[in-house]
Coordinates of C-alpha atoms in Angstrom, one line a residue:
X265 CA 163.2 -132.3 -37.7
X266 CA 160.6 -130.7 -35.2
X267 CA 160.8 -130.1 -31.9
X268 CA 157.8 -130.7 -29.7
X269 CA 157.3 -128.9 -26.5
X270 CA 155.1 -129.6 -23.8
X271 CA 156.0 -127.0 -20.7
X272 CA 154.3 -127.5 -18.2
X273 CA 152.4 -131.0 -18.5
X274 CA 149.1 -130.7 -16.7
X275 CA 147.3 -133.3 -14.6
X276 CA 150.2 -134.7 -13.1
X277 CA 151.8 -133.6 -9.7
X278 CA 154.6 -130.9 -10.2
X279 CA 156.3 -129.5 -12.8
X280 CA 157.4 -131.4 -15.4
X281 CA 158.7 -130.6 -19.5
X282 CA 158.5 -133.0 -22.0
X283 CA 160.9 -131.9 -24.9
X284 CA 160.3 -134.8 -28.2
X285 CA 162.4 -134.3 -31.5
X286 CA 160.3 -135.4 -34.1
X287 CA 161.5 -136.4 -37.8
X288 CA 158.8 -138.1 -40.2
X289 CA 156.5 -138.6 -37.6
X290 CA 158.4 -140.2 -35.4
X291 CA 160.2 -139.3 -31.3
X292 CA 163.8 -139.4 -32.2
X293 CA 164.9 -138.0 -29.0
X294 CA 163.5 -136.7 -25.8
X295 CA 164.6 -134.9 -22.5
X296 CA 162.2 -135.2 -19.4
X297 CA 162.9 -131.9 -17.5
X298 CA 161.9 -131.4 -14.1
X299 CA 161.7 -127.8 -13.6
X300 CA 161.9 -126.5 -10.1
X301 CA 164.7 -127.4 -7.3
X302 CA 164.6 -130.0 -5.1
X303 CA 166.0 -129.2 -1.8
X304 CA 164.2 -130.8 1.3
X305 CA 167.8 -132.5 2.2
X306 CA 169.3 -128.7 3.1
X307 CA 166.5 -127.8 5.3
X308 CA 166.4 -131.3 7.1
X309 CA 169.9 -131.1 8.4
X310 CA 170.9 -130.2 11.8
X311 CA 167.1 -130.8 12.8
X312 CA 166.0 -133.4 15.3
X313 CA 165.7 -137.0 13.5
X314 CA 161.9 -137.6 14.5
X315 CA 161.2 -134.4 12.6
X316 CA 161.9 -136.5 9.8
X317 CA 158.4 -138.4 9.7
X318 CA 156.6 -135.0 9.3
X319 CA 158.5 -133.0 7.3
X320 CA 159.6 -135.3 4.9
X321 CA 155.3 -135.5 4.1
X322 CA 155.3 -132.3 3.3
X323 CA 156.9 -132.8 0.3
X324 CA 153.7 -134.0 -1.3
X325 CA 150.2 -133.4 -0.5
X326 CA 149.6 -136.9 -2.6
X327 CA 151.9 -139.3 -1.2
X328 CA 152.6 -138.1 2.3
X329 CA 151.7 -141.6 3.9
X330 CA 154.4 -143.0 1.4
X331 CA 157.1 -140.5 2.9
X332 CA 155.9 -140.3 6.5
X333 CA 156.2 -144.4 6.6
X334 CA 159.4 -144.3 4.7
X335 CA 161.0 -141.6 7.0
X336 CA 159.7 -143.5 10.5
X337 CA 161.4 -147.2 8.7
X338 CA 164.2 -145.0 8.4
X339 CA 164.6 -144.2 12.0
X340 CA 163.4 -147.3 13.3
X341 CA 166.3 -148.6 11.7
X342 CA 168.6 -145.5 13.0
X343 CA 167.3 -145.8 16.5
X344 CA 167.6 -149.7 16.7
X345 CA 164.0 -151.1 16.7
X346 CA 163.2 -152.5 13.5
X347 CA 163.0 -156.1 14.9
X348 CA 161.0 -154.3 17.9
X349 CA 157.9 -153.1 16.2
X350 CA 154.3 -154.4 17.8
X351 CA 151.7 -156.0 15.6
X352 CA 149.4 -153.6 16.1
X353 CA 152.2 -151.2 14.7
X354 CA 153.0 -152.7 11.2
X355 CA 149.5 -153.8 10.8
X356 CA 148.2 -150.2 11.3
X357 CA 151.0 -148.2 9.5
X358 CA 149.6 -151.3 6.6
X359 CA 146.2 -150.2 6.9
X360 CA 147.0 -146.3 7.0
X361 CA 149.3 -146.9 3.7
X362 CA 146.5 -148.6 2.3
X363 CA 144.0 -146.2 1.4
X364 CA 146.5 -143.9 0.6
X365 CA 147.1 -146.6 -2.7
X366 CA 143.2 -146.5 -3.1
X367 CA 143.3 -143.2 -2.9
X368 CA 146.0 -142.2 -5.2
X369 CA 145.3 -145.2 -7.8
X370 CA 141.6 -143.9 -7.6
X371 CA 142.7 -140.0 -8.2
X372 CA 145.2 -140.9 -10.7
X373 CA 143.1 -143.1 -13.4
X374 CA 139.5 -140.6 -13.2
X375 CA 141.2 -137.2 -12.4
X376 CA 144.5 -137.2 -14.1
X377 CA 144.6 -140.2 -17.1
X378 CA 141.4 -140.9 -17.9
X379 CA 140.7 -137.6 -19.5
X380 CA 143.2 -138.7 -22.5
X381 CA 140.3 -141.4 -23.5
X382 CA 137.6 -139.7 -22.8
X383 CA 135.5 -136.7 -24.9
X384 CA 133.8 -134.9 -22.1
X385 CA 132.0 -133.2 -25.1
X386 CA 129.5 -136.3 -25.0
X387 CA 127.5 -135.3 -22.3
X388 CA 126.2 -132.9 -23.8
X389 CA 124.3 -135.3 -25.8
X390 CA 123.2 -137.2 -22.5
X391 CA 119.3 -138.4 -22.4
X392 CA 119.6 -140.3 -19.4
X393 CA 118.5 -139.2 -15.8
X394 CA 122.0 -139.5 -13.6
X395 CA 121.5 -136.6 -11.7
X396 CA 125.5 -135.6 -11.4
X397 CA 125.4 -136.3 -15.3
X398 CA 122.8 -133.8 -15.8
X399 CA 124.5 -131.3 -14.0
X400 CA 128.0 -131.8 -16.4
X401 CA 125.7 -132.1 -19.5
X402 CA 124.2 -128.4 -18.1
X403 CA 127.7 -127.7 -17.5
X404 CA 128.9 -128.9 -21.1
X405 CA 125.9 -127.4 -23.1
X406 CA 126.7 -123.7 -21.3
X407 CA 130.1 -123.3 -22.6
X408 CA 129.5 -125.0 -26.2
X409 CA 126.2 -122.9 -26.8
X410 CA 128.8 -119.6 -25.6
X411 CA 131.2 -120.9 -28.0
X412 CA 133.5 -120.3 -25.2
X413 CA 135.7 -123.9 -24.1
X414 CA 137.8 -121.8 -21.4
X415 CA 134.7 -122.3 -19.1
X416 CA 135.4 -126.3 -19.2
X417 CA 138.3 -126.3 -16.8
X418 CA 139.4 -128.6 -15.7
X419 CA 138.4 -130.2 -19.0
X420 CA 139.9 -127.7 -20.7
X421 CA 142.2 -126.8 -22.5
X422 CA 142.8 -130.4 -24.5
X423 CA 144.7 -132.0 -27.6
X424 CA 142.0 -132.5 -30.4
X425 CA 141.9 -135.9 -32.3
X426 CA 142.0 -139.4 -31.0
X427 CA 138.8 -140.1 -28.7
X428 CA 137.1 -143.4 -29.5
X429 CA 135.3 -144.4 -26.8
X430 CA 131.7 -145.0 -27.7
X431 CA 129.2 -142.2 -26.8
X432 CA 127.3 -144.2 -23.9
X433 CA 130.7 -145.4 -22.9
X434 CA 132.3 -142.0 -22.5
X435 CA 129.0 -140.3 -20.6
X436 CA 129.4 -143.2 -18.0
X437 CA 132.8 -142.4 -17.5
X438 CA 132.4 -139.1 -16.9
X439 CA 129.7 -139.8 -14.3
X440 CA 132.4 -142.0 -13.0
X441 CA 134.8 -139.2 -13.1
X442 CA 132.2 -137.3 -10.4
X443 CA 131.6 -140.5 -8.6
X444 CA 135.4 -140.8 -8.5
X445 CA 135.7 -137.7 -6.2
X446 CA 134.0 -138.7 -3.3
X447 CA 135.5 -141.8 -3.3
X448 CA 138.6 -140.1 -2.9
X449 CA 137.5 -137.9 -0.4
X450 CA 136.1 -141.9 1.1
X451 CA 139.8 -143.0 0.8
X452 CA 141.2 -140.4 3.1
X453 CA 138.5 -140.5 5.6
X454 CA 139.4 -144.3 6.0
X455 CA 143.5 -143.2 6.1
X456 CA 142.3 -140.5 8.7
X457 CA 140.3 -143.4 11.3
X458 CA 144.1 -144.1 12.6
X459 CA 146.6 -141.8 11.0
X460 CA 144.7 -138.7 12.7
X461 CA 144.2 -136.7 9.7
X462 CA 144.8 -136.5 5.7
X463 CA 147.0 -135.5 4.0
X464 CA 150.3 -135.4 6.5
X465 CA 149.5 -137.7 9.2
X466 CA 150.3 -137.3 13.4
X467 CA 150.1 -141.0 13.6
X468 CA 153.0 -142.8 12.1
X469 CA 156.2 -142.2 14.2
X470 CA 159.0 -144.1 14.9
X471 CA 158.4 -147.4 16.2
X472 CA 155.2 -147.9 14.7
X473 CA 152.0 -145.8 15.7
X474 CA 149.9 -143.5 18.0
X475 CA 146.5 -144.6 17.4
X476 CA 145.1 -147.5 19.1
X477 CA 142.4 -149.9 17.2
X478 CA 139.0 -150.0 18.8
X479 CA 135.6 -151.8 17.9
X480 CA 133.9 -148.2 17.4
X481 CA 137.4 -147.8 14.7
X482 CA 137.4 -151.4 13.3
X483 CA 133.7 -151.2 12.6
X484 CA 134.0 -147.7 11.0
X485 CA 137.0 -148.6 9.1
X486 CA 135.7 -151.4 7.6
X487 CA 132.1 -150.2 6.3
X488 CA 134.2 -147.5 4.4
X489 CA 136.8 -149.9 2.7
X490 CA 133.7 -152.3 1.9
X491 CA 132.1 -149.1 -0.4
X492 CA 135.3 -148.3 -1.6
X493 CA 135.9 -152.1 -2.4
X494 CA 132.7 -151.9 -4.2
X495 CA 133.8 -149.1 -6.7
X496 CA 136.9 -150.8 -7.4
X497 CA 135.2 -154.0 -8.4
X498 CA 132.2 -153.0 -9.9
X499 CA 133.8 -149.0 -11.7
X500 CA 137.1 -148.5 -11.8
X501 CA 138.2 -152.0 -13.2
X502 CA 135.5 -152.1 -15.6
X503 CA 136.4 -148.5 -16.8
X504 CA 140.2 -149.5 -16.9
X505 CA 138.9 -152.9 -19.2
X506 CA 137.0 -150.7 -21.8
X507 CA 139.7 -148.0 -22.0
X508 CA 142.1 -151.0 -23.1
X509 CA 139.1 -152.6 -25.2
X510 CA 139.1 -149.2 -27.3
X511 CA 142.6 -148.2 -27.4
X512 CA 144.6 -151.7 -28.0
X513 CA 147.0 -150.4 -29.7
X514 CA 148.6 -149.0 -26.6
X515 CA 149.6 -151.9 -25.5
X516 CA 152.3 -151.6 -27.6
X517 CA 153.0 -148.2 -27.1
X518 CA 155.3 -146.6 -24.4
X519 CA 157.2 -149.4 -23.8
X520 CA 160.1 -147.4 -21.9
X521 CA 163.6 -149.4 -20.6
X522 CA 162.3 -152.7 -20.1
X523 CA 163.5 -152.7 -16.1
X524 CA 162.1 -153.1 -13.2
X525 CA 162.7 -152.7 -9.6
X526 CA 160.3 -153.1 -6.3
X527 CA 162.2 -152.7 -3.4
X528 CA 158.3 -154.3 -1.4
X529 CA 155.9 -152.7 0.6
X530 CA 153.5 -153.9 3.4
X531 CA 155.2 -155.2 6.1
X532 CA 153.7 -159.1 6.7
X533 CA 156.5 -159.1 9.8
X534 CA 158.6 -157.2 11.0
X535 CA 162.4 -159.3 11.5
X536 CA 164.9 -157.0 11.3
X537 CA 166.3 -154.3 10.0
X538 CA 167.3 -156.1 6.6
X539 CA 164.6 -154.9 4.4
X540 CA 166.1 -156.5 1.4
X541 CA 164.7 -159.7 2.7
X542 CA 161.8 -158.7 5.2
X543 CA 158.4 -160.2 4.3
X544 CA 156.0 -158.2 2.2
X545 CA 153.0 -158.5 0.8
X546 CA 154.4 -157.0 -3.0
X547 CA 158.4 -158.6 -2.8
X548 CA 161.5 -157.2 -3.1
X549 CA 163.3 -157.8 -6.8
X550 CA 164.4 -156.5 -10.1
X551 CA 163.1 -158.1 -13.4
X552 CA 163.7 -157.2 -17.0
X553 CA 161.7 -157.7 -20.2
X554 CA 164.2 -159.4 -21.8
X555 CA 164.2 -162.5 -19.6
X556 CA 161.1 -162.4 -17.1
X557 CA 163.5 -164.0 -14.1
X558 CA 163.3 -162.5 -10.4
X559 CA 166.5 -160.8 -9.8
X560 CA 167.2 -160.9 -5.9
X561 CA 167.6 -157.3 -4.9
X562 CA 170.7 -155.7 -2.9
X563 CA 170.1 -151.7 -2.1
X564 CA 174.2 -151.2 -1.9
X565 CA 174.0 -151.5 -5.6
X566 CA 171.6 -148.0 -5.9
X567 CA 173.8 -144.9 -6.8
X568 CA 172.6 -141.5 -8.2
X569 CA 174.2 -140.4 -11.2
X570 CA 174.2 -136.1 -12.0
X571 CA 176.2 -136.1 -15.1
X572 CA 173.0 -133.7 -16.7
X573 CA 171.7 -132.9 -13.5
X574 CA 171.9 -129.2 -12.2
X575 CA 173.8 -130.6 -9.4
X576 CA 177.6 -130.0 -8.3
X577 CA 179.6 -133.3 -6.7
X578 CA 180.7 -136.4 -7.4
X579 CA 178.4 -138.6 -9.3
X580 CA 177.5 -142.5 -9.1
X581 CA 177.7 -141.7 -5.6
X582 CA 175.5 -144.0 -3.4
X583 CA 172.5 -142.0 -1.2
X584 CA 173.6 -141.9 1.9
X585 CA 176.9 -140.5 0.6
X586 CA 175.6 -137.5 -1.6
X587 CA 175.7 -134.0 -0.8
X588 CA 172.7 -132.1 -2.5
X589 CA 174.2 -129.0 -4.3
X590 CA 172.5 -127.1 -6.9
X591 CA 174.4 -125.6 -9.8
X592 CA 172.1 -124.3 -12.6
X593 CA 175.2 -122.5 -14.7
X594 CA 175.4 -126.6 -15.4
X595 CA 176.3 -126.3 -19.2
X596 CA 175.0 -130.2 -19.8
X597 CA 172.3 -130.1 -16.9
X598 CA 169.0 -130.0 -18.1
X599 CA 166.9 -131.0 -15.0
X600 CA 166.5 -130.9 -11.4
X601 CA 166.3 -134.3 -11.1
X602 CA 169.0 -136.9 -10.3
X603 CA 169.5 -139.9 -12.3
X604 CA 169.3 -143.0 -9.7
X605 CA 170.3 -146.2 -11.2
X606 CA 170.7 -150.0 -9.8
X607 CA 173.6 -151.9 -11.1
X608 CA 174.2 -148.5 -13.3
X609 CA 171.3 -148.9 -15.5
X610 CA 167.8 -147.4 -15.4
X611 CA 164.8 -149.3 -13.9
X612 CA 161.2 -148.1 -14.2
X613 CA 159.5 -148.4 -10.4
X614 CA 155.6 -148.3 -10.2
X615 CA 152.5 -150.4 -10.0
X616 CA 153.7 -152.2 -13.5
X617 CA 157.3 -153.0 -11.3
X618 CA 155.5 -154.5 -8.2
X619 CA 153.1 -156.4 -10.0
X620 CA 155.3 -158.1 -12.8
X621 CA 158.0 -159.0 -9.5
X622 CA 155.7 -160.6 -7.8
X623 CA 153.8 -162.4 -11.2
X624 CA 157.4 -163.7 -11.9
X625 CA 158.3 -164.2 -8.2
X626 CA 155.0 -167.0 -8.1
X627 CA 152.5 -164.9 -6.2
X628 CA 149.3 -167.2 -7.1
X629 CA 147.0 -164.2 -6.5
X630 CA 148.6 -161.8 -9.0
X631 CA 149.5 -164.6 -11.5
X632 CA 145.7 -165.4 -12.0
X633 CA 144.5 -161.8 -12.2
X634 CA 147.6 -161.1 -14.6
X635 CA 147.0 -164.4 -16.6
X636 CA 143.0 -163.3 -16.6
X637 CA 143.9 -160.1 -17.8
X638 CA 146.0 -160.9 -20.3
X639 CA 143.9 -163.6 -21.7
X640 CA 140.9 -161.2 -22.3
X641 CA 143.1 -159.3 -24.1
X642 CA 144.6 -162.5 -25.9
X643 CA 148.1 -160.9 -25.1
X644 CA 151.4 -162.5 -23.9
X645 CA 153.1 -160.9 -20.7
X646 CA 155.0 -158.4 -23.1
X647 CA 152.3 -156.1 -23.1
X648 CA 152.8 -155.6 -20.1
X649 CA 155.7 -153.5 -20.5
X650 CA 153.3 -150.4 -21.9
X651 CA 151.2 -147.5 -21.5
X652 CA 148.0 -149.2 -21.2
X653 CA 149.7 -151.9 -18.9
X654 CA 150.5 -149.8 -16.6
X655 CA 146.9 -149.1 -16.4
X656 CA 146.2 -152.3 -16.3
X657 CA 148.8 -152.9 -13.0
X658 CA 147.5 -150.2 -11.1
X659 CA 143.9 -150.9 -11.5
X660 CA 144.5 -154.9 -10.4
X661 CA 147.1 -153.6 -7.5
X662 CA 144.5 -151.7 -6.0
X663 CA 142.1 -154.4 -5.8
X664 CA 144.5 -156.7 -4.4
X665 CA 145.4 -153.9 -1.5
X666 CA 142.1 -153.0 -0.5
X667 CA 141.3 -156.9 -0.2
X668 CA 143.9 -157.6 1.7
X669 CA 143.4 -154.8 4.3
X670 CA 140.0 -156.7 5.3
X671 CA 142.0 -159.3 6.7
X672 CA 144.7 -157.1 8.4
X673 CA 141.8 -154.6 10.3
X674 CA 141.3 -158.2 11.4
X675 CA 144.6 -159.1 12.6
X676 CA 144.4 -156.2 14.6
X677 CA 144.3 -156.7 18.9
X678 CA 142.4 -154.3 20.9
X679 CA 144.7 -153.2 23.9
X680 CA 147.8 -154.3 22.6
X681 CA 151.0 -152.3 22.2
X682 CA 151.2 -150.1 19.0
X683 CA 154.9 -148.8 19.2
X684 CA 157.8 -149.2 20.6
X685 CA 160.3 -147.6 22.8
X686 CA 163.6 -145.8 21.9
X687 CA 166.0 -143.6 22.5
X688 CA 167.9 -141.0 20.3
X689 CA 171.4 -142.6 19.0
X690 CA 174.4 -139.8 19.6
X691 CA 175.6 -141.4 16.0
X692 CA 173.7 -144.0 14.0
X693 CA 172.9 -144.5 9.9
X694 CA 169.7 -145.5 8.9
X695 CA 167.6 -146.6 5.2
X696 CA 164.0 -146.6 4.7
X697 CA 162.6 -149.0 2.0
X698 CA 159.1 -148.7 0.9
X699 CA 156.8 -148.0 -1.8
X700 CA 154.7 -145.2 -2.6
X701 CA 152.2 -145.7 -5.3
X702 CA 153.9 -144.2 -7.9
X703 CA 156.9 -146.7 -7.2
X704 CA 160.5 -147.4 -5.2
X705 CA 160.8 -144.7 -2.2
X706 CA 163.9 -144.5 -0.4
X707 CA 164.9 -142.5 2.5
X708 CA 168.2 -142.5 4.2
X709 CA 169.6 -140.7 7.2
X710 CA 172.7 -139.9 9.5
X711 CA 172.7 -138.6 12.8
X712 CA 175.8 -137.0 14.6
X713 CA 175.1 -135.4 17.9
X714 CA 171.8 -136.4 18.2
X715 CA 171.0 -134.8 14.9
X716 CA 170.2 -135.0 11.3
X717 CA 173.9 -134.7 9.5
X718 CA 172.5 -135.7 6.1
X719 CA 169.4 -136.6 5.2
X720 CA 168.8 -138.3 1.1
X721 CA 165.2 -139.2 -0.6
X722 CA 165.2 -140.9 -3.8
X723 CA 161.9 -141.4 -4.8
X724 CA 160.4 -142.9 -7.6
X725 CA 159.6 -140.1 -10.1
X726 CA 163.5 -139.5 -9.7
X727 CA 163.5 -142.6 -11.2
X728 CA 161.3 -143.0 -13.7
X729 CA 161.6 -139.1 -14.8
X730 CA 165.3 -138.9 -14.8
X731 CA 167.6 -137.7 -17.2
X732 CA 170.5 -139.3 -19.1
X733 CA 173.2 -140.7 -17.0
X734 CA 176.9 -140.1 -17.7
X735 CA 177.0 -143.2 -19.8
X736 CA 174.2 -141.5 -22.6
X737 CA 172.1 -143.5 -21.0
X738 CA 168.1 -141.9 -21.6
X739 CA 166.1 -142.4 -18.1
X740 CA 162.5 -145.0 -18.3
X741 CA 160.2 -141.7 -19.1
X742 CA 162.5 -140.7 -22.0
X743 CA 163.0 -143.8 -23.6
X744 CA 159.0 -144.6 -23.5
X745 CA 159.2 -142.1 -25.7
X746 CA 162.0 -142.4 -28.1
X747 CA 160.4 -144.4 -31.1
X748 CA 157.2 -143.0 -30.4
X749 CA 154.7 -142.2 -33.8
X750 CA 153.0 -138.7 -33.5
X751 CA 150.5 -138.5 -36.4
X752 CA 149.8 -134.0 -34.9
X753 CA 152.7 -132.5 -33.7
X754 CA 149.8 -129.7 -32.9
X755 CA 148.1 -132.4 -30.6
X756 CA 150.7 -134.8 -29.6
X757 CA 147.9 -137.0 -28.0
X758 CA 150.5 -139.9 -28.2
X759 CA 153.6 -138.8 -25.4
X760 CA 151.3 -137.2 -22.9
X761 CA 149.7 -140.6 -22.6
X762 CA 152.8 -142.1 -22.5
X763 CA 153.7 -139.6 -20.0
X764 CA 150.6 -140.0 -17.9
X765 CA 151.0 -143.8 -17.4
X766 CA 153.8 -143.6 -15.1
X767 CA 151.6 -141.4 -12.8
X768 CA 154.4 -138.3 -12.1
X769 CA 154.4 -137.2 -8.9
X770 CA 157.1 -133.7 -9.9
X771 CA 156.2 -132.5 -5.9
X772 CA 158.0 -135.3 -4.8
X773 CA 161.2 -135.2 -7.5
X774 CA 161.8 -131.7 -7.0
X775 CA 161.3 -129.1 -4.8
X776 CA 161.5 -125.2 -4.7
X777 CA 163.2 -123.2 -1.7
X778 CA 163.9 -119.5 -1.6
X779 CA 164.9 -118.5 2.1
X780 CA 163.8 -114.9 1.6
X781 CA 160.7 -115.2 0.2
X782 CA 161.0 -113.7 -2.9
X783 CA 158.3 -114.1 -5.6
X784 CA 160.4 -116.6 -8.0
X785 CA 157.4 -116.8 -11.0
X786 CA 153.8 -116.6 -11.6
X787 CA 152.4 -119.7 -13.8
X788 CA 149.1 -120.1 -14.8
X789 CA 148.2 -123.6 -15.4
X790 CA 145.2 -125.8 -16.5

């Protein structure tokens, strides 16, 4: 047997280890590790509850919109105005959340994944007259003609082996790659028309919003999501199509626990504090592989399980009851991530989970794109449940988003209320339900004394990046890649793929705090 470590795994957000025991070419066992503490739920307490909304964004610079949304549900709910919400509110905190999922499906395919498929190396071939292309191709030729691949980052360093995509193939997706980058830049710019600024928005606050919609803002917002509509339709779905045309055989690969969970995001109305049941655009539901029935969803049922987390306490506990202590003297531990389950067993959350609830839950708009899909593909709904379909999710979910947000920037009334009014509760208890784009986000608070007593996030790369629970049970990440073949232990091409495809966010899963400011380590990392 061979062990096979990757420490850190680049182009993902955060810190993450990958250790795969290999025996004849095979993953026989494998430990996802997140390496750095998480500790946001120390520093939040005894602060004032609205501080929530902002500091709770900066635990990522990728998904803030995700936690600043999740943090203000939480206190609507705490404060006692979920059912009191304007139009204007939900619709714009919609729209805001919006092109943060363009943004981060976008930055996550071209900037982080796609490189896996792609030779960069290519270009340097390139006879064409793109003139971003020429510029990589001078780029390209430089370092080869040097003999010198250090002056490729971030293109380098790489695994060697498996590209396949055909030479014209892979120099258009590079130029895509460039294009890709200002489209992102485009994504925020629309977020910023109403959440004031990107990343970490002023705008989203309990109750709904600041901003106020405008014809100047309507008109603005929607010439940017058209272009960005445009890229989507006519790029970044084609480019996720010939990926999966060249590499079918990931389809199979990566298939992880066969579980998942959507707890629904995009508010369609706003009735109440139940978020179970409210009315979303992607539902609320569990499903599993092995049966492909929607599995109503009940949020009492979520517990966090620390048997081999670095973590003292009791375990199975449920969110709102944990108390966040690290304990890195844990013999078993072997992450600084938690292990939430539902129903004590492990769900992947993600694109794939939102869009396979609500293909199963009769949604006639992602039945036809997932039947299309599939269908070009000649595949049944099982291949779903892999690395590629994951891809494949993410790619048709951001589509469906930025399509619907032309009708919401519609919805919208000019001079009508965007938030409500509240007061601070002396005592209350409040849960946030939402979705960032890398899956199920859950924030929960209590308040005693007008302040934060305890304040829990479990968000999704805690789920699909967990460890083992106390039961043996491997988390989604780990058992994607038990029973995975590796034909170069030297270039294990194979698990960061698998790896990749559940889009990581580490910033969010764990987090680093040393009061005195010490220097903790240096890492350099490409």
């Amino acid at each position: 047997m061979q062990k096979i470590v990757i420490d850190p795994i680049t182009r993902i957000e955060g810190h993450l280890k990958i250790e795969a025991t290999v025996d004849g070419g095979e993953v026989k066992d494998a430990k996802c590790v997140g390496t750095l503490f998480r500790g946001f739920e120390i520093f939040m307490k005894d602060r004032d509850p609205r501080d929530a909304v902002h500091i709770t964004q900066r635990i990522c610079g990728v998904c803030p919109t995700s936690h600043g949304t999740t943090a203000a549900l939480n206190l609507d709910a705490a404060f006692g105005v979920a059912d009191k919400i304007p139009n204007n509110g939900r619709i714009l905190r919609n729209l805001i959340q919006g092109a943060n999922y363009i943004a981060s499906h976008i930055v996550h395919f071209y900037h982080l994944a796609a490189l896996d498929y792609v030779d960069v190396t290519e270009v340097a071939d390139y006879d064409g007259t793109d003139p971003e292309l020429l510029k990589v191709k001078d780029f390209i030729s430089r370092a080869l003609a040097a003999g010198d691949m250090s002056m490729l980052a971030p293109f380098y360093p790489r695994y060697e082996g498996d590209y396949r995509l055909p030479k014209k193939v892979a120099q258009a997706a590079v130029a895509h790659y460039v294009e890709a980058l200002n489209m992102r830049r485009l994504a925020h710019e629309l977020s910023a028309i109403y959440s004031g600024r990107m990343p970490h928005s002023v705008a989203v606050v309990a109750g709904g919003v600041t901003s106020h919609p405008s014809i100047d803002s309507i008109s603005s917002f929607m010439s940017k999501l058209n272009t960005l509509r445009h890229f989507i339709d006519n790029v970044y779905l084609p480019d996720v199509i010939a990926v999966a045309e060249t590499y079918p055989d990931y389809f199979g690969i990566g298939v992880g626990c066969g579980n998942l969970l959507s707890y629904g995001v995009f508010d369609l109305e706003a009735n109440g504090t139940n978020l179970a049941t409210r009315q979303r655009l992607f539902t609320q539901g569990t499903v599993s592989a092995s049966d492909l029935t929607l599995h109503t969803f009940d949020p009492n049922k979520i517990t966090e399980d620390i048997k081999y987390g670095w973590f003292k306490g009791e375990t199975n506990e449920y969110p709102l009851n944990e108390v966040t202590e690290p304990d890195h003297t844990k013999a078993e531990g072997y992450s600084w991530l938690k292990a939430p389950r539902y129903e004590n067993t492990p769900y992947e959350v993600g694109p794939l989970a939102r869009m396979v609830v609500n293909y199963v839950a009769g949604d006639p708009v992602v039945q036809k794109m997932v039947n299309d899909t599939l269908a070009h593909f000649g595949a049944g709904p099982a291949a779903l449940f892999s690395t590629l379909g994951r891809h494949a999710a993410r790619a048709l979910e951001c589509k469906i988003v930025a399509d619907e947000m032309v009708k919401w920037v519609m919805e919208l009334k000019i001079g009508e209320p965007v938030c409500a009014d509240y007061e601070i509760p002396e005592s209350a208890e409040g849960m946030g339900l939402w979705e960032a784009p890398r899956g199920a986000l859950g924030h929960w608070i209590k308040i005693e004394n007008h302040k934060i007593s305890n304040y829990q996030c479990v968000v999704p790369t805690t789920w699909n990046c967990s460890p083992k629970d106390g039961q043996g049970v491997y988390g989604p990440v780990e058992q994607a890649l038990i029973g995975t073949k590796v034909r170069d232990n030297d270039n294990p091409f194979e698990l960061v793929r698998i790896v990749r495809s559940f889009d990581p966010c580490l910033a969010c899963a764990v987090h680093l705090v040393s009061p005195t400011g010490n220097e903790i380590s240096r890492f350099r990392v490409y």
